[in-house]
PDB file of N, CA and C in Angstrom:
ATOM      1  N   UNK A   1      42.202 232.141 186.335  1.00  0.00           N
ATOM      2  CA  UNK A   1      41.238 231.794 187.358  1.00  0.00           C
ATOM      3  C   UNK A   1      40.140 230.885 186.800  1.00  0.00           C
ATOM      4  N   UNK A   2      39.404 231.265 185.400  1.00  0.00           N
ATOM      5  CA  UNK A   2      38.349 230.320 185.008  1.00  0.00           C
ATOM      6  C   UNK A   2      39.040 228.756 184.689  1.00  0.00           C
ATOM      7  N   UNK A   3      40.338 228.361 184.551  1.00  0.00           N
ATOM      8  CA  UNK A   3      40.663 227.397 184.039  1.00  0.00           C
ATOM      9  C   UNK A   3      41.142 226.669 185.192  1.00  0.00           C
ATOM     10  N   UNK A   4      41.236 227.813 186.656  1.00  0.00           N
ATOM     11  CA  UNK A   4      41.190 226.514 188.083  1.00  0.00           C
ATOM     12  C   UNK A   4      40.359 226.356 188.054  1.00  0.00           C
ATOM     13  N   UNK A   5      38.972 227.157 188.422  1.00  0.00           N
ATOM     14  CA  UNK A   5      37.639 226.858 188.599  1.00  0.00           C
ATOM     15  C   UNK A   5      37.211 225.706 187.770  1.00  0.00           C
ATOM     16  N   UNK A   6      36.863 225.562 186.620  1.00  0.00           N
ATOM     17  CA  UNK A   6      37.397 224.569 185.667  1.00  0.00           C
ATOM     18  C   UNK A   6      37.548 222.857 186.102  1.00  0.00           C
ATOM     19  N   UNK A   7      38.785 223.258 186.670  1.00  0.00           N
ATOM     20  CA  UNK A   7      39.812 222.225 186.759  1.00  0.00           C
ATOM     21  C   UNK A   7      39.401 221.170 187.881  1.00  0.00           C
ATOM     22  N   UNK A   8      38.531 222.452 188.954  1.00  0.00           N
ATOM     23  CA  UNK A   8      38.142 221.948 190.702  1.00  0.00           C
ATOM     24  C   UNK A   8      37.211 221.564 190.128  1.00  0.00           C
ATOM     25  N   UNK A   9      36.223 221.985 189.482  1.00  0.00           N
ATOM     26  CA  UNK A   9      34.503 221.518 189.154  1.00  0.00           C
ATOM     27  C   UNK A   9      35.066 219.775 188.531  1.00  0.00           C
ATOM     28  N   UNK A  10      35.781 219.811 187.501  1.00  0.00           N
ATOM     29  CA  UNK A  10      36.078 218.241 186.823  1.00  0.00           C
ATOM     30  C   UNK A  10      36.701 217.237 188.185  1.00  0.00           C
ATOM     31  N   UNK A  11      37.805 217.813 189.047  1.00  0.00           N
ATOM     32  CA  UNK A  11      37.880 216.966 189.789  1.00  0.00           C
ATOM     33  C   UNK A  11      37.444 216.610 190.835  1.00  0.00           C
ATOM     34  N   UNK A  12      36.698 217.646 191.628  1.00  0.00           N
ATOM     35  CA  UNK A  12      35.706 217.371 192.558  1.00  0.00           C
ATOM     36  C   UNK A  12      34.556 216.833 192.702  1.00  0.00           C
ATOM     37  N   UNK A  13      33.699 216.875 191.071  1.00  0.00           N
ATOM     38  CA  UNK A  13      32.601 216.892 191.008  1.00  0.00           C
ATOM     39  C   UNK A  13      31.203 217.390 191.785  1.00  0.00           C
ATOM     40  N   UNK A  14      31.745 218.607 191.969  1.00  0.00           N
ATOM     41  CA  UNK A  14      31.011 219.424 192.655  1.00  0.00           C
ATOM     42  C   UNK A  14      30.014 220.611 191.823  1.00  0.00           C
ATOM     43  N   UNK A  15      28.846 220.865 192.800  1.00  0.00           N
ATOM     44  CA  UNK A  15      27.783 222.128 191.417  1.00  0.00           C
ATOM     45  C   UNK A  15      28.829 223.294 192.295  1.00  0.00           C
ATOM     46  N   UNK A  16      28.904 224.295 191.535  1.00  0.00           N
ATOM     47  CA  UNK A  16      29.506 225.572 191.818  1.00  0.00           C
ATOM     48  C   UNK A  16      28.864 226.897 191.345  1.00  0.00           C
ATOM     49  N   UNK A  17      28.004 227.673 191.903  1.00  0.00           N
ATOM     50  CA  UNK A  17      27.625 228.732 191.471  1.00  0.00           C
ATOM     51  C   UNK A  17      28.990 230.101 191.886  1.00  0.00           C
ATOM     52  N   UNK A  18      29.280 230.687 190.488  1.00  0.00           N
ATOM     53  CA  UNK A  18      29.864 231.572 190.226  1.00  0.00           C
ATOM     54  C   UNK A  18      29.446 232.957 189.216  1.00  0.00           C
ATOM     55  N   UNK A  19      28.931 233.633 190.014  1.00  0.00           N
ATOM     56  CA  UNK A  19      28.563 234.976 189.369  1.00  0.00           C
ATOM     57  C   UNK A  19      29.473 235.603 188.699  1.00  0.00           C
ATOM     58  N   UNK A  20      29.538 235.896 187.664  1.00  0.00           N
ATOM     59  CA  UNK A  20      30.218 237.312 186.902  1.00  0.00           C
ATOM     60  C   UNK A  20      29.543 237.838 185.554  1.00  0.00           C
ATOM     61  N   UNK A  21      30.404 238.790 186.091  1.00  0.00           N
ATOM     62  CA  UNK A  21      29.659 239.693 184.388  1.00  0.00           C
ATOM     63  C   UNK A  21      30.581 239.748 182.958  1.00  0.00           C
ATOM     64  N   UNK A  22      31.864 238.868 183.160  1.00  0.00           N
ATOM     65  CA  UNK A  22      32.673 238.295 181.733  1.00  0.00           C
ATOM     66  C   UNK A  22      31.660 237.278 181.017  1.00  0.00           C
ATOM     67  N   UNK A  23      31.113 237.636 179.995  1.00  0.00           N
ATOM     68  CA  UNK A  23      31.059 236.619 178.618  1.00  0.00           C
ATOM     69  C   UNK A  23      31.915 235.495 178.490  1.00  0.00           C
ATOM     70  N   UNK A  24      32.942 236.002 178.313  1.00  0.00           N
ATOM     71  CA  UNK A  24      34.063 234.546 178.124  1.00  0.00           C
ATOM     72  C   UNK A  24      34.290 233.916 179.187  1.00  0.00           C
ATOM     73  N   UNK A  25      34.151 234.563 180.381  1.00  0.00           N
ATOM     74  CA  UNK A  25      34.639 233.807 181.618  1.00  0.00           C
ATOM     75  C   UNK A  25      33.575 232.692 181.539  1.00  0.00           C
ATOM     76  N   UNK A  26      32.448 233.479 181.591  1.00  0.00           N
ATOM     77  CA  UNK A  26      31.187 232.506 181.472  1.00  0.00           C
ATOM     78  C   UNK A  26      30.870 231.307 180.674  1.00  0.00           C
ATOM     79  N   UNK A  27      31.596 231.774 179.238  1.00  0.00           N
ATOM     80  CA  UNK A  27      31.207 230.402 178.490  1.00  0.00           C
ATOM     81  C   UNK A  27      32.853 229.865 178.584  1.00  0.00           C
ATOM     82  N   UNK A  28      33.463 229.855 178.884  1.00  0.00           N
ATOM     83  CA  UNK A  28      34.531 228.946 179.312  1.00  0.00           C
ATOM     84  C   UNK A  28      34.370 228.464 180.715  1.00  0.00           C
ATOM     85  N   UNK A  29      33.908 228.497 181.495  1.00  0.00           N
ATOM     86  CA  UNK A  29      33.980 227.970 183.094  1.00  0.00           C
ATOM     87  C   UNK A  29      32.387 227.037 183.025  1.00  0.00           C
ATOM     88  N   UNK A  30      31.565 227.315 182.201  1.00  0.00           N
ATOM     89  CA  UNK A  30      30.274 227.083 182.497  1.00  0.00           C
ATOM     90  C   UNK A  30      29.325 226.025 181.869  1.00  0.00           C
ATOM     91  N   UNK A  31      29.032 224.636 182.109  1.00  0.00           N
ATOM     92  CA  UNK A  31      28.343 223.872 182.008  1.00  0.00           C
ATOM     93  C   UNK A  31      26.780 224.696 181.617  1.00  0.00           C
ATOM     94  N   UNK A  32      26.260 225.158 182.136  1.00  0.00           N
ATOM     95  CA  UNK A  32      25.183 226.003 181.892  1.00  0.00           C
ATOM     96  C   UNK A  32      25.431 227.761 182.292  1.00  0.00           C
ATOM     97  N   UNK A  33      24.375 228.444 181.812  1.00  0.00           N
ATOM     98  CA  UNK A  33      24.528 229.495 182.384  1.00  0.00           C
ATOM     99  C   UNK A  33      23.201 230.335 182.358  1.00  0.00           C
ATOM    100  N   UNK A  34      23.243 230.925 183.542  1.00  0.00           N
ATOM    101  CA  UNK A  34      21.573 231.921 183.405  1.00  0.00           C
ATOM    102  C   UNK A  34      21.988 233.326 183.234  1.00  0.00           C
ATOM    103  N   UNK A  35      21.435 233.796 182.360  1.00  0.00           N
ATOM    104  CA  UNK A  35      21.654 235.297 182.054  1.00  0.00           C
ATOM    105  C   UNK A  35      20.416 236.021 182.597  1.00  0.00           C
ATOM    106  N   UNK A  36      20.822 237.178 183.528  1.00  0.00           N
ATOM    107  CA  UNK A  36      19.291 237.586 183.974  1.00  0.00           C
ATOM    108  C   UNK A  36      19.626 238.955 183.805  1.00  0.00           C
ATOM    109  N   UNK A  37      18.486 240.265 184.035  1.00  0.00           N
ATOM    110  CA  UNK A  37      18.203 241.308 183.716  1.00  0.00           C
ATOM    111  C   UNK A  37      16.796 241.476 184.911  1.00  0.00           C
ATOM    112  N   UNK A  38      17.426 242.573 185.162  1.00  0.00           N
ATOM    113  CA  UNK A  38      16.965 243.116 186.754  1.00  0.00           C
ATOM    114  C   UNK A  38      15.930 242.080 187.511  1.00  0.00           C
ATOM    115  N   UNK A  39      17.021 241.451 188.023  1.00  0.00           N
ATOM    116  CA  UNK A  39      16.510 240.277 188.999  1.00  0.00           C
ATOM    117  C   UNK A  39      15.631 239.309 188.642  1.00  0.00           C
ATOM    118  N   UNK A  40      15.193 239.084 187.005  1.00  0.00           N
ATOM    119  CA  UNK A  40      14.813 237.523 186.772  1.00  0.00           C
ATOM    120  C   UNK A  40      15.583 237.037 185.584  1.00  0.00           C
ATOM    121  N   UNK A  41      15.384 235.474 185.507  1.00  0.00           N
ATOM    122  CA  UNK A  41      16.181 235.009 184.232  1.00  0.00           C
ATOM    123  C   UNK A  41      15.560 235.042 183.631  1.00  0.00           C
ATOM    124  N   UNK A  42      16.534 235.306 182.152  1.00  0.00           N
ATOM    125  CA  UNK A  42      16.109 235.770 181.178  1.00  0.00           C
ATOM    126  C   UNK A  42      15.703 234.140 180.273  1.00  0.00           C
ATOM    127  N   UNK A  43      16.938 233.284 180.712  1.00  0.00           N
ATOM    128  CA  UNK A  43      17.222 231.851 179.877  1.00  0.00           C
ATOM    129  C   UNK A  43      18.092 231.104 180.338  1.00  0.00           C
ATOM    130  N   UNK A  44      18.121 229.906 181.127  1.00  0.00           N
ATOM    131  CA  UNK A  44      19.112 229.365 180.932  1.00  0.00           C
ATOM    132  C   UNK A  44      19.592 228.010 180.380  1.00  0.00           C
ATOM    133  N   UNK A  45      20.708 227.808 179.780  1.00  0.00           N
ATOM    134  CA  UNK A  45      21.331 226.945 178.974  1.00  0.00           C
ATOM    135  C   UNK A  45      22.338 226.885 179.115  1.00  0.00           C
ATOM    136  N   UNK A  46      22.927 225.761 178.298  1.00  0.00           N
ATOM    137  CA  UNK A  46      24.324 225.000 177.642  1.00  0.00           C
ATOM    138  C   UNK A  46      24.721 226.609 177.259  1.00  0.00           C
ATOM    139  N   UNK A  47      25.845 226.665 176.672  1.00  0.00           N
ATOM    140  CA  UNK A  47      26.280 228.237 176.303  1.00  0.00           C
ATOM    141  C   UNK A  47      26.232 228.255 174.806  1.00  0.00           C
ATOM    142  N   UNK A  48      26.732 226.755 174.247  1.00  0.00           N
ATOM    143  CA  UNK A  48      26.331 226.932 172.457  1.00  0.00           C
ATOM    144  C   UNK A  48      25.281 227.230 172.688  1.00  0.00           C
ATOM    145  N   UNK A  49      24.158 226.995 173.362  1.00  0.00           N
ATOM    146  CA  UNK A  49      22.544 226.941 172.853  1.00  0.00           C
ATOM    147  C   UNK A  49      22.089 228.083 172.941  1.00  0.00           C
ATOM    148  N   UNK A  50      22.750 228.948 174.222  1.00  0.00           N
ATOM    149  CA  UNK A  50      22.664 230.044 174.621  1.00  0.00           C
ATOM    150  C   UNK A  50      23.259 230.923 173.303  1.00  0.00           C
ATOM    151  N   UNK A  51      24.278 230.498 172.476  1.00  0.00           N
ATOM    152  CA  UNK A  51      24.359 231.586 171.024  1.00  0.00           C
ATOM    153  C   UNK A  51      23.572 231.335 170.216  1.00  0.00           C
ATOM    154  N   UNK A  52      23.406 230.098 169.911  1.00  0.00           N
ATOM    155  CA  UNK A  52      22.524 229.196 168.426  1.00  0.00           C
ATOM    156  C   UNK A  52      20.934 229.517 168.912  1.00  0.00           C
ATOM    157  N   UNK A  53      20.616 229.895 169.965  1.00  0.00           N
ATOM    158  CA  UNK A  53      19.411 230.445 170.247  1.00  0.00           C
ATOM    159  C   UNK A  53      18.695 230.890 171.008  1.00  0.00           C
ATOM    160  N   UNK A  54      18.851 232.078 171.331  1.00  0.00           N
ATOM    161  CA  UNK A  54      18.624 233.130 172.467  1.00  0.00           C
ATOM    162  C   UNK A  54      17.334 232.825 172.029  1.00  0.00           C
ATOM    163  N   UNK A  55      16.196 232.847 173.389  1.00  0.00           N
ATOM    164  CA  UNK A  55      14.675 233.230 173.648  1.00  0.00           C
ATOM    165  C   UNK A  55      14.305 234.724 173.256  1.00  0.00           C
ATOM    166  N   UNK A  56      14.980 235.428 174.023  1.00  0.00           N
ATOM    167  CA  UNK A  56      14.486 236.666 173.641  1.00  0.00           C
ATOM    168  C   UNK A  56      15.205 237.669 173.241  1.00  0.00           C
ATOM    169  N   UNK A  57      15.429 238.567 173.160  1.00  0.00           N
ATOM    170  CA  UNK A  57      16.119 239.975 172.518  1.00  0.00           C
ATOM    171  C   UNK A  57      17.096 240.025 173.038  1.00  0.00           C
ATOM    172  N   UNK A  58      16.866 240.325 174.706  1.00  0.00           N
ATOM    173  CA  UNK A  58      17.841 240.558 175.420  1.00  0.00           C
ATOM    174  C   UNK A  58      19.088 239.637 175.288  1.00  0.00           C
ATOM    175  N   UNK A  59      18.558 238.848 175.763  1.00  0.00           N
ATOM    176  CA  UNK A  59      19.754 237.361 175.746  1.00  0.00           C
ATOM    177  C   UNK A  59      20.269 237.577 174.262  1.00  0.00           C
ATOM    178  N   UNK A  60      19.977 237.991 173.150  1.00  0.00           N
ATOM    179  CA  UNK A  60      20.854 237.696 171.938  1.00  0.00           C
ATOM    180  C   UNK A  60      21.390 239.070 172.326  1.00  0.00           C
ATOM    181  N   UNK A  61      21.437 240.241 172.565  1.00  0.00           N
ATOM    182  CA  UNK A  61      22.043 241.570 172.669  1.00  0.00           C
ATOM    183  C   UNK A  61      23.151 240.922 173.888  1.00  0.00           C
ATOM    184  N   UNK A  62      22.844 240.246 174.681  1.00  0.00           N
ATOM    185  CA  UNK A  62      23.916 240.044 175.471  1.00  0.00           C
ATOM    186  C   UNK A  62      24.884 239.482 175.657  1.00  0.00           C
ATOM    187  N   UNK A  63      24.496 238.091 174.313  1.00  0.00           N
ATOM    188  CA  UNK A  63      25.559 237.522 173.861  1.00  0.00           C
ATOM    189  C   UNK A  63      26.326 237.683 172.945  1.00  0.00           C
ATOM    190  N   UNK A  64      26.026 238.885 172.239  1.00  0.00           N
ATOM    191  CA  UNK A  64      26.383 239.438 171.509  1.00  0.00           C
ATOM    192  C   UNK A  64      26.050 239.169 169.855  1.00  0.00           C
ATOM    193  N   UNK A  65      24.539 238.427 169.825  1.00  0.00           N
ATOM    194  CA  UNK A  65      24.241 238.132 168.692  1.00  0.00           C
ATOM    195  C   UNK A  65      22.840 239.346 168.185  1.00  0.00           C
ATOM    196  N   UNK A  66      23.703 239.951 167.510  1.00  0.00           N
ATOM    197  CA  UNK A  66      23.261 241.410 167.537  1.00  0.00           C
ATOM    198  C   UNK A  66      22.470 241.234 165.695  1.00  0.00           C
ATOM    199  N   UNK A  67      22.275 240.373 164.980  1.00  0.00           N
ATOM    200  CA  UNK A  67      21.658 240.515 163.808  1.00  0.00           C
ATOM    201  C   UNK A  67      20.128 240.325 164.008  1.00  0.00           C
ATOM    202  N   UNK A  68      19.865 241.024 164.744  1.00  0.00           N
ATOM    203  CA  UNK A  68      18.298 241.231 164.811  1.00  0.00           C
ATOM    204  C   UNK A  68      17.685 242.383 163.786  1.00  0.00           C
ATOM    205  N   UNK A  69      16.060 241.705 163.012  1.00  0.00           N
ATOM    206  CA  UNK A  69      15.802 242.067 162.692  1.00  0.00           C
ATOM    207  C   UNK A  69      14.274 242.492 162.716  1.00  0.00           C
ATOM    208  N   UNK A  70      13.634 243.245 163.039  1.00  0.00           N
ATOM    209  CA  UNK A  70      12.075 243.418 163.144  1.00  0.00           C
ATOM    210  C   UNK A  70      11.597 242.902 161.679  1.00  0.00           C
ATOM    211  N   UNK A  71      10.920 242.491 161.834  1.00  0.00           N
ATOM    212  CA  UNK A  71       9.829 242.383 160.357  1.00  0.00           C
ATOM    213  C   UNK A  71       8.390 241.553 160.418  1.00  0.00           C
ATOM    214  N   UNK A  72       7.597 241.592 159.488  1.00  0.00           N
ATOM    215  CA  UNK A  72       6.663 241.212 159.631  1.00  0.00           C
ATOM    216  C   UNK A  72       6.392 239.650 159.254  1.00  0.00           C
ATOM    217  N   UNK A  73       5.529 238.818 159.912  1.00  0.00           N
ATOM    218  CA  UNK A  73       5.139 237.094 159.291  1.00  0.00           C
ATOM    219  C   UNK A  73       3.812 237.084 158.636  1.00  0.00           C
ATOM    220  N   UNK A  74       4.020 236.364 157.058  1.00  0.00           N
ATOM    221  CA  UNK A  74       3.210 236.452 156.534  1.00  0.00           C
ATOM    222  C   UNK A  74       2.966 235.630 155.718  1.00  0.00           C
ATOM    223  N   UNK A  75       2.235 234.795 155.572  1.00  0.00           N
ATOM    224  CA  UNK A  75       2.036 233.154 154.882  1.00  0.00           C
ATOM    225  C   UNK A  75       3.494 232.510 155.075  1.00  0.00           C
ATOM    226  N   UNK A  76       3.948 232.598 156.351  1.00  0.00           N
ATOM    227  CA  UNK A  76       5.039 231.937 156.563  1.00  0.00           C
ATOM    228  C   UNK A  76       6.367 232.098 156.061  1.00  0.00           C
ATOM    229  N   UNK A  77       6.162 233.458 155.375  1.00  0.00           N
ATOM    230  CA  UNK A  77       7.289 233.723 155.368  1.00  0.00           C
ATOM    231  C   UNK A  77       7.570 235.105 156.265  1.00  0.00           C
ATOM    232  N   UNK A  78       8.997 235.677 156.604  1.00  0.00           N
ATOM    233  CA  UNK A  78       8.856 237.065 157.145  1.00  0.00           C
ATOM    234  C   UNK A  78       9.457 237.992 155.973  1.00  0.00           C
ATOM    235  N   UNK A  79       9.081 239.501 156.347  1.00  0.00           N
ATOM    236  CA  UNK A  79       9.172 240.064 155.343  1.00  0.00           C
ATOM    237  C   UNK A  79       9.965 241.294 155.887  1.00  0.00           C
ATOM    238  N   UNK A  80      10.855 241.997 155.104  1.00  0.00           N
ATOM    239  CA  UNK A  80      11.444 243.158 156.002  1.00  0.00           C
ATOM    240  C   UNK A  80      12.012 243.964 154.776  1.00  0.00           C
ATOM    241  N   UNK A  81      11.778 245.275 154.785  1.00  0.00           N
ATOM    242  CA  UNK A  81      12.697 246.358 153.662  1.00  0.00           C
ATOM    243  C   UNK A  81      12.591 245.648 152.460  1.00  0.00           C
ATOM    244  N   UNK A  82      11.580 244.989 151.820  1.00  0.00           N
ATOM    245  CA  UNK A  82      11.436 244.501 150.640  1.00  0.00           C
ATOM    246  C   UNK A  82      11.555 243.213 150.067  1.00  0.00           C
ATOM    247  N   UNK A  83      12.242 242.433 151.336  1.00  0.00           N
ATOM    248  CA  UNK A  83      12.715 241.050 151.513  1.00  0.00           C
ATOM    249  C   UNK A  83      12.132 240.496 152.199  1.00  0.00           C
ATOM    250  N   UNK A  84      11.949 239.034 151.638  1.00  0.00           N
ATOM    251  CA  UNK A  84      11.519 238.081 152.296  1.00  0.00           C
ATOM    252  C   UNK A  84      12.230 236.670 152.542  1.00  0.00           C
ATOM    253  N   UNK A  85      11.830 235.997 153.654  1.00  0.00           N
ATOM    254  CA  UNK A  85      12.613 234.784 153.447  1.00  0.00           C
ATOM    255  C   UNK A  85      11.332 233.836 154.347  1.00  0.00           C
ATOM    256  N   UNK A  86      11.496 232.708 153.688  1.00  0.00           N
ATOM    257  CA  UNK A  86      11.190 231.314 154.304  1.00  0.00           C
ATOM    258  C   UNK A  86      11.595 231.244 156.057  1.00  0.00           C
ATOM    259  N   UNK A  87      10.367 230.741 156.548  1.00  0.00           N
ATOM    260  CA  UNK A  87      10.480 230.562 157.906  1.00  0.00           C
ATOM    261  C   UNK A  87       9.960 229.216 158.439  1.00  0.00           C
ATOM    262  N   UNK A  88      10.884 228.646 159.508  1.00  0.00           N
ATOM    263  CA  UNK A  88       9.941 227.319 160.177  1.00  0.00           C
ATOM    264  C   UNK A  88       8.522 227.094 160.790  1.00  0.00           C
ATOM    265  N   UNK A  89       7.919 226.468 161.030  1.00  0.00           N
ATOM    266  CA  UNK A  89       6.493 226.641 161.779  1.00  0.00           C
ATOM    267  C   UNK A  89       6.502 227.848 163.272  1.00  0.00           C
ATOM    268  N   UNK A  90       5.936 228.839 162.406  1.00  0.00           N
ATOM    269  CA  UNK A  90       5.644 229.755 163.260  1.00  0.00           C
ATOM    270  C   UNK A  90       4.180 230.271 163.423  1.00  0.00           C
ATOM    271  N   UNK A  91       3.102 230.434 164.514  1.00  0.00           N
ATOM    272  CA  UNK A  91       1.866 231.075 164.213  1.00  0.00           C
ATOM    273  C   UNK A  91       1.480 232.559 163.572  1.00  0.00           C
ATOM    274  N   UNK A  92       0.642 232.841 162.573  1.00  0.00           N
ATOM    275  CA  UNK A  92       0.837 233.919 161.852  1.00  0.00           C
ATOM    276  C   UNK A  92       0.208 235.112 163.560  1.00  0.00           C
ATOM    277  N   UNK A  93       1.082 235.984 162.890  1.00  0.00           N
ATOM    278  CA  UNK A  93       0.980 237.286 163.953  1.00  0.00           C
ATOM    279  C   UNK A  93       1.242 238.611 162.890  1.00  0.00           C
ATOM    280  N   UNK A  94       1.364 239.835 163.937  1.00  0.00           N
ATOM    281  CA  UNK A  94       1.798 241.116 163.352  1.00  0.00           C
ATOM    282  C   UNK A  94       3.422 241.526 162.952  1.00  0.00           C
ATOM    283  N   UNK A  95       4.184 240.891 164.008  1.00  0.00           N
ATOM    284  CA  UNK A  95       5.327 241.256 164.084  1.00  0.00           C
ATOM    285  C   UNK A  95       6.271 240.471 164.624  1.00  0.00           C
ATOM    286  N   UNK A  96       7.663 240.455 164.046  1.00  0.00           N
ATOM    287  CA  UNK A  96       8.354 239.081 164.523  1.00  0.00           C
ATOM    288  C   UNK A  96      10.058 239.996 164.897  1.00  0.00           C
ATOM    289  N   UNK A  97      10.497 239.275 165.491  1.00  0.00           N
ATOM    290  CA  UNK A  97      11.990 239.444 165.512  1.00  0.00           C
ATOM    291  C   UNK A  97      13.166 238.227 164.986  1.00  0.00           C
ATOM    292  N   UNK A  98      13.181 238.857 163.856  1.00  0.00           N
ATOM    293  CA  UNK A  98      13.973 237.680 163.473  1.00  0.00           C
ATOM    294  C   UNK A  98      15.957 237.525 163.985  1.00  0.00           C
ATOM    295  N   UNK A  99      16.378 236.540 163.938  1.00  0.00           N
ATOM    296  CA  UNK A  99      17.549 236.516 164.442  1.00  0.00           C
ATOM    297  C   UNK A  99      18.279 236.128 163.043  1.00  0.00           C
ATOM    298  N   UNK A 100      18.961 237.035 162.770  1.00  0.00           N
ATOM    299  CA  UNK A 100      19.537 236.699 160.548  1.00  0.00           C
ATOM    300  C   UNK A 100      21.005 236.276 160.929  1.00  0.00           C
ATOM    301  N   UNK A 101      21.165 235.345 161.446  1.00  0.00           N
ATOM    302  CA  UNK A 101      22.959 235.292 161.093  1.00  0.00           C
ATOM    303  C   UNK A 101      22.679 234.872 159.891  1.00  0.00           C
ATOM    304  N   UNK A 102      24.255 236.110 159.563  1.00  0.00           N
ATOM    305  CA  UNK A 102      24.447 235.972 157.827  1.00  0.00           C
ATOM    306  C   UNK A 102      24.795 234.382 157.564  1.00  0.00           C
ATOM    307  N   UNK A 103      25.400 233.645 157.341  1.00  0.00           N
ATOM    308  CA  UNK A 103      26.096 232.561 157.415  1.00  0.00           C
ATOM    309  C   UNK A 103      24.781 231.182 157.087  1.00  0.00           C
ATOM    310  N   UNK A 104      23.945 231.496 157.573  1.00  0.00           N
ATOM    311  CA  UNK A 104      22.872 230.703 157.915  1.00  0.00           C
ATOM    312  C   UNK A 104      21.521 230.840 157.392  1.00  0.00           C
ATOM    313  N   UNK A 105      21.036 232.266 156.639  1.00  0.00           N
ATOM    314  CA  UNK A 105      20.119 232.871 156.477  1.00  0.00           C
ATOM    315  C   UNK A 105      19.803 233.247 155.097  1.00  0.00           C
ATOM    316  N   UNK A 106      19.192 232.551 153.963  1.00  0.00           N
ATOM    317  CA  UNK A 106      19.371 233.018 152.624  1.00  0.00           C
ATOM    318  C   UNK A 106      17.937 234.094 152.497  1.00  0.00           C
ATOM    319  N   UNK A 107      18.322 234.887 151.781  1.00  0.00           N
ATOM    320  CA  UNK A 107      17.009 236.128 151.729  1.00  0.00           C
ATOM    321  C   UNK A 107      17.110 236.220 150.307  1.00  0.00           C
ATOM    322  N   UNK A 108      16.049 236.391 149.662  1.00  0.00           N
ATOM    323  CA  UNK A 108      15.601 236.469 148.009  1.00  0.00           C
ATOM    324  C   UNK A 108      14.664 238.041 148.641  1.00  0.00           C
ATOM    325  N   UNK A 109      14.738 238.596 147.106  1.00  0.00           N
ATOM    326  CA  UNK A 109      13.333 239.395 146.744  1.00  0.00           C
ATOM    327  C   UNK A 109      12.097 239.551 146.906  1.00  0.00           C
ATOM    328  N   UNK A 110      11.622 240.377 147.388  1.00  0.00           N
ATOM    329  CA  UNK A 110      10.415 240.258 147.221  1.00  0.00           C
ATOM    330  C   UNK A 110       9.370 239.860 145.866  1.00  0.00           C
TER     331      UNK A 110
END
């Protein structure tokens, strides 16, 4: 079904709103997509952008980018269980949520 839907959107050139609650359906059928949580959006985007960088918690729990980490920001770097790592321009605060994909994320010692 997502690969007619698909197929009609390329040859019709038509906008098509299609609700569901499949992940894959979603990022295979979907030019953009809004992920919402009890009746507002949460974010919406392209669907890479939507993995490579969820806004908030939710949206990464829902896409299933689950390496979240609480920790604290502190002269720019964040700090968590003894570790720290280098961070981009962020304003100093109390508490951060960091998003660690392994792959992407080098962490040294404190």
């Amino acid at each position: 079904m997502r690969f007619e839907i698909r197929r009609l959107n390329g040859e019709f050139r038509i906008t098509t709103v299609y609700v569901t609650h499949g992940q894959a359906e979603a990022m295979t059928t979907s030019d953009r997509i809004a992920i919402m949580s009890a009746g507002r959006i949460g974010q919406v985007n392209a669907p890479h952008f939507l993995c490579t960088g969820p806004r908030t918690c939710f949206v990464a729990g829902f896409i299933g980018q689950t390496n979240l980490i609480e920790a604290r920001l502190e002269g720019g770097k964040i700090g968590f269980d003894g570790y720290r790592m280098q961070v981009g321009q962020l304003h100093e605060c109390r508490r951060v949520v960091a998003d660690g994909c392994g792959s992407h994320t080098p962490i040294t010692g404190a």
